CSV table of C-alpha atoms in Angstrom, one decimal:
chain,number,residue,atom,x,y,z
A,1,UNK,CA,4.5,-9.9,23.8
A,2,UNK,CA,7.8,-7.9,24.8
A,3,UNK,CA,9.5,-5.7,22.7
A,4,UNK,CA,12.6,-8.2,22.3
A,5,UNK,CA,10.1,-11.0,21.3
A,6,UNK,CA,8.9,-8.8,18.2
A,7,UNK,CA,10.7,-8.8,14.5
A,8,UNK,CA,11.8,-5.1,13.9
A,9,UNK,CA,8.7,-4.6,11.5
A,10,UNK,CA,6.3,-6.2,14.1
A,11,UNK,CA,7.9,-3.3,16.8
A,12,UNK,CA,7.7,-0.9,13.7
A,13,UNK,CA,3.9,-1.3,13.7
A,14,UNK,CA,3.7,-1.5,17.4
A,15,UNK,CA,5.1,2.1,17.2
A,16,UNK,CA,2.0,3.1,15.7
A,17,UNK,CA,-0.4,0.8,16.7
A,18,UNK,CA,-3.5,2.9,17.2
A,19,UNK,CA,-2.9,4.2,13.5
A,20,UNK,CA,-1.9,0.8,12.0
A,21,UNK,CA,-5.3,-0.6,13.5
A,22,UNK,CA,-7.1,2.7,12.0
A,23,UNK,CA,-5.8,1.7,8.4
A,24,UNK,CA,-6.3,-1.7,8.6
A,25,UNK,CA,-9.5,-1.9,9.8
A,26,UNK,CA,-10.9,1.2,8.3
A,27,UNK,CA,-14.9,1.7,7.6
A,28,UNK,CA,-14.0,1.9,3.7
A,29,UNK,CA,-12.4,-1.6,4.1
A,30,UNK,CA,-15.1,-2.8,6.4
A,31,UNK,CA,-17.6,-2.0,3.9
A,32,UNK,CA,-15.7,-3.6,1.2
A,33,UNK,CA,-15.4,-6.7,2.9
A,34,UNK,CA,-19.4,-6.8,3.4
A,35,UNK,CA,-20.1,-5.8,0.1
A,36,UNK,CA,-21.8,-2.8,1.5
A,37,UNK,CA,-19.7,-0.2,-0.1
A,38,UNK,CA,-21.3,2.1,-2.5
A,39,UNK,CA,-20.1,1.3,-6.5
A,40,UNK,CA,-19.6,5.4,-6.6
A,41,UNK,CA,-17.2,5.1,-3.9
A,42,UNK,CA,-15.1,2.2,-5.2
A,43,UNK,CA,-14.9,3.6,-8.5
A,44,UNK,CA,-13.7,6.8,-7.0
A,45,UNK,CA,-10.9,4.8,-5.2
A,46,UNK,CA,-10.0,2.9,-8.5
A,47,UNK,CA,-9.5,6.1,-10.1
A,48,UNK,CA,-7.3,7.3,-7.7
A,49,UNK,CA,-5.4,4.3,-7.1
A,50,UNK,CA,-4.7,4.2,-10.8
A,51,UNK,CA,-2.7,7.8,-10.4
A,52,UNK,CA,-1.5,6.0,-7.1
A,53,UNK,CA,0.2,3.4,-9.2
A,54,UNK,CA,1.9,6.1,-11.4
A,55,UNK,CA,3.8,7.8,-8.4
A,56,UNK,CA,4.5,4.1,-7.1
A,57,UNK,CA,6.4,3.3,-10.2
A,58,UNK,CA,8.2,6.3,-10.0
A,59,UNK,CA,8.9,5.6,-6.2
A,60,UNK,CA,10.2,2.2,-7.0
A,61,UNK,CA,12.2,3.8,-10.2
A,62,UNK,CA,13.8,5.8,-7.4
A,63,UNK,CA,14.6,2.7,-5.3
A,64,UNK,CA,16.1,1.3,-8.2
A,65,UNK,CA,18.4,5.0,-8.0
A,66,UNK,CA,19.0,4.4,-4.5
A,67,UNK,CA,20.0,0.9,-5.0
A,68,UNK,CA,23.7,-0.1,-3.6
A,69,UNK,CA,24.2,-3.2,-4.2
A,70,UNK,CA,22.8,-5.8,-7.3
A,71,UNK,CA,20.7,-7.7,-4.8
A,72,UNK,CA,18.9,-4.1,-3.9
A,73,UNK,CA,19.1,-3.4,-7.6
A,74,UNK,CA,17.3,-6.3,-8.6
A,75,UNK,CA,14.7,-6.2,-6.4
A,76,UNK,CA,14.3,-2.6,-7.0
A,77,UNK,CA,14.0,-3.3,-10.8
A,78,UNK,CA,11.6,-6.2,-10.2
A,79,UNK,CA,9.2,-4.6,-8.3
A,80,UNK,CA,9.2,-1.2,-10.6
A,81,UNK,CA,8.7,-3.8,-13.9
A,82,UNK,CA,5.8,-5.6,-11.8
A,83,UNK,CA,3.9,-2.2,-11.8
A,84,UNK,CA,4.7,-1.1,-15.7
A,85,UNK,CA,4.6,-4.5,-17.2
A,86,UNK,CA,1.6,-6.1,-15.2
A,87,UNK,CA,-0.1,-4.0,-12.5
A,88,UNK,CA,-1.2,-1.2,-15.1
A,89,UNK,CA,-2.6,-3.6,-17.1
A,90,UNK,CA,-4.6,-5.5,-14.8
A,91,UNK,CA,-5.7,-2.4,-13.1
A,92,UNK,CA,-7.0,-0.5,-16.5
A,93,UNK,CA,-8.7,-4.0,-17.1
A,94,UNK,CA,-10.4,-3.9,-14.0
A,95,UNK,CA,-11.7,-0.5,-14.1
A,96,UNK,CA,-13.1,-1.2,-17.2
A,97,UNK,CA,-15.6,-4.0,-15.7
A,98,UNK,CA,-16.8,-0.8,-13.7
A,99,UNK,CA,-17.2,1.4,-16.5
A,100,UNK,CA,-13.7,3.2,-16.2
A,101,UNK,CA,-12.4,3.7,-19.8
A,102,UNK,CA,-8.2,4.0,-20.3
A,103,UNK,CA,-9.2,7.5,-21.4
A,104,UNK,CA,-10.9,8.7,-18.3
A,105,UNK,CA,-8.1,7.4,-16.3
A,106,UNK,CA,-5.4,9.4,-18.4
A,107,UNK,CA,-7.5,12.5,-17.8
A,108,UNK,CA,-8.4,12.0,-14.0
A,109,UNK,CA,-7.5,15.3,-11.6
A,110,UNK,CA,-5.3,14.0,-8.8
A,111,UNK,CA,-7.4,14.0,-5.6
A,112,UNK,CA,-5.4,15.6,-2.4
A,113,UNK,CA,-5.4,12.5,-0.4
A,114,UNK,CA,-3.4,10.9,-3.1
A,115,UNK,CA,-1.0,13.6,-3.9
A,116,UNK,CA,-0.3,14.0,-0.4
A,117,UNK,CA,0.8,10.5,0.4
A,118,UNK,CA,2.2,9.9,-2.8
A,119,UNK,CA,4.5,12.9,-2.7
A,120,UNK,CA,5.5,12.1,1.1
A,121,UNK,CA,6.6,9.0,-0.2
A,122,UNK,CA,8.7,10.3,-2.9
A,123,UNK,CA,10.4,13.0,-0.4
A,124,UNK,CA,11.0,10.5,2.1
A,125,UNK,CA,13.1,8.6,-0.8
A,126,UNK,CA,14.8,11.8,-1.8
A,127,UNK,CA,15.6,12.9,1.2
A,128,UNK,CA,16.6,9.8,2.8
A,129,UNK,CA,18.0,6.5,1.6
A,130,UNK,CA,16.5,3.1,0.0
A,131,UNK,CA,15.2,2.3,3.9
A,132,UNK,CA,13.4,5.3,4.1
A,133,UNK,CA,11.7,4.8,0.8
A,134,UNK,CA,10.5,1.1,1.9
A,135,UNK,CA,9.5,2.2,5.6
A,136,UNK,CA,7.5,4.7,3.6
A,137,UNK,CA,5.7,2.3,1.5
A,138,UNK,CA,5.1,-0.4,3.8
A,139,UNK,CA,1.4,0.5,3.8
A,140,UNK,CA,1.1,0.1,0.5
A,141,UNK,CA,2.6,-3.6,-0.2
A,142,UNK,CA,2.4,-5.0,3.4
A,143,UNK,CA,-0.5,-3.3,4.5
A,144,UNK,CA,-2.8,-4.5,1.7
A,145,UNK,CA,-1.8,-8.1,2.2
A,146,UNK,CA,-2.5,-7.8,5.8
A,147,UNK,CA,-5.9,-6.0,5.2
A,148,UNK,CA,-6.6,-9.0,2.7
A,149,UNK,CA,-5.8,-11.5,5.3
A,150,UNK,CA,-7.8,-9.6,7.9
A,151,UNK,CA,-10.9,-9.5,5.9
A,152,UNK,CA,-10.7,-13.2,5.1
A,153,UNK,CA,-11.4,-14.1,8.7
A,154,UNK,CA,-13.9,-11.8,9.8
A,155,UNK,CA,-17.6,-12.7,10.4
A,156,UNK,CA,-18.8,-10.0,8.5
A,157,UNK,CA,-17.0,-10.4,5.4
A,158,UNK,CA,-18.8,-11.9,2.5
A,159,UNK,CA,-16.5,-14.4,0.7
A,160,UNK,CA,-19.1,-15.1,-2.3
A,161,UNK,CA,-20.1,-14.1,-5.6
A,162,UNK,CA,-22.7,-11.6,-4.3
A,163,UNK,CA,-20.3,-9.6,-3.1
A,164,UNK,CA,-18.8,-7.2,-5.7
A,165,UNK,CA,-15.6,-6.7,-4.5
A,166,UNK,CA,-14.9,-10.3,-4.1
A,167,UNK,CA,-12.0,-10.1,-7.0
A,168,UNK,CA,-10.4,-7.1,-5.0
A,169,UNK,CA,-9.9,-9.2,-2.0
A,170,UNK,CA,-8.9,-12.5,-4.4
A,171,UNK,CA,-6.4,-10.2,-5.8
A,172,UNK,CA,-4.5,-9.4,-2.7
A,173,UNK,CA,-4.9,-12.8,-1.1
A,174,UNK,CA,-3.4,-14.2,-4.2
A,175,UNK,CA,-0.2,-16.5,-3.5
A,176,UNK,CA,1.5,-14.1,-5.7
A,177,UNK,CA,0.8,-10.9,-4.0
A,178,UNK,CA,1.2,-12.5,-0.3
A,179,UNK,CA,4.7,-13.8,-1.5
A,180,UNK,CA,5.8,-10.3,-2.5
A,181,UNK,CA,4.8,-8.8,0.5
A,182,UNK,CA,6.4,-11.5,2.7
A,183,UNK,CA,9.7,-10.7,0.6
A,184,UNK,CA,9.5,-7.1,1.3
A,185,UNK,CA,8.6,-8.1,5.1
A,186,UNK,CA,11.9,-10.1,5.2
A,187,UNK,CA,14.4,-7.4,3.7
A,188,UNK,CA,12.8,-4.8,6.1
A,189,UNK,CA,13.4,-7.0,9.0
A,190,UNK,CA,16.9,-7.6,8.0
A,191,UNK,CA,17.4,-3.7,7.2
A,192,UNK,CA,15.5,-2.6,10.3
A,193,UNK,CA,17.8,-5.3,12.5
A,194,UNK,CA,21.0,-3.2,11.6
A,195,UNK,CA,19.6,0.5,12.8
A,196,UNK,CA,20.3,1.7,16.2
A,197,UNK,CA,17.5,3.1,18.8
A,198,UNK,CA,17.7,7.0,17.1
A,199,UNK,CA,17.4,5.7,13.5
A,200,UNK,CA,14.6,3.3,14.9
A,201,UNK,CA,12.7,6.4,16.0
A,202,UNK,CA,13.5,8.5,12.7
A,203,UNK,CA,12.2,5.7,10.6
A,204,UNK,CA,8.9,5.0,12.6
A,205,UNK,CA,8.0,8.5,12.2
A,206,UNK,CA,8.3,8.2,8.4
A,207,UNK,CA,6.0,4.9,9.1
A,208,UNK,CA,3.5,6.7,11.4
A,209,UNK,CA,2.9,9.6,8.6
A,210,UNK,CA,2.6,7.3,5.8
A,211,UNK,CA,-0.2,5.1,8.0
A,212,UNK,CA,-2.2,8.2,8.6
A,213,UNK,CA,-1.8,9.5,4.9
A,214,UNK,CA,-3.2,6.3,3.9
A,215,UNK,CA,-6.0,6.6,6.2
A,216,UNK,CA,-6.7,9.8,4.4
A,217,UNK,CA,-6.5,7.8,1.2
A,218,UNK,CA,-9.4,5.6,2.5
A,219,UNK,CA,-11.5,8.3,3.8
A,220,UNK,CA,-11.1,10.3,0.5
A,221,UNK,CA,-12.4,6.9,-1.3
A,222,UNK,CA,-15.1,6.7,1.2
A,223,UNK,CA,-16.1,10.6,0.9
A,224,UNK,CA,-15.3,10.3,-2.8
A,225,UNK,CA,-13.4,13.7,-1.8
A,226,UNK,CA,-11.1,15.5,-4.7
């Protein structure tokens, strides 16, 4: 496919194609799909993902501040409220099923990989504008939606109740999550289409760094590293 035939978002992914593939198809993801990921590795991931959600909410709070019109303001506010009012409760409930209490979540030490990526996102948003922040968040919303769709069609993926990670896959395959990812992709395509080449290269560097930091987050889950 030629560059001109790509959407701006696809072009962004292509700018760091190897890193994006390593993220989407990471060993943690593959083992999760196959149902072979150890329970301890998944619980480590769940705990750190709770802390990630805290900073994810902060990032969308920053997006509210960075918004310059009502459309952007409403979108950012809706994302913030979805995390605070819905995702936190769902995550706490899901953790409980894996024997992780809310009290335990509140006292977790923050892993270095968690800290590195979340602070990078916030720094990108603080130093740049709303688009910088959205690009730094691409591996989160859009990435997870793509991972779920990729896993769904792999021969090794076990899409049955015997896979303890089926509910995780179903959550990110849900219409609500996929629709949210599509809405984010649509916004990014419109915003990226308005930037010149120099600005695109700046954003491509943010995307590359964010993707590599998300790879580290998967690896930390696999290694159970703090």
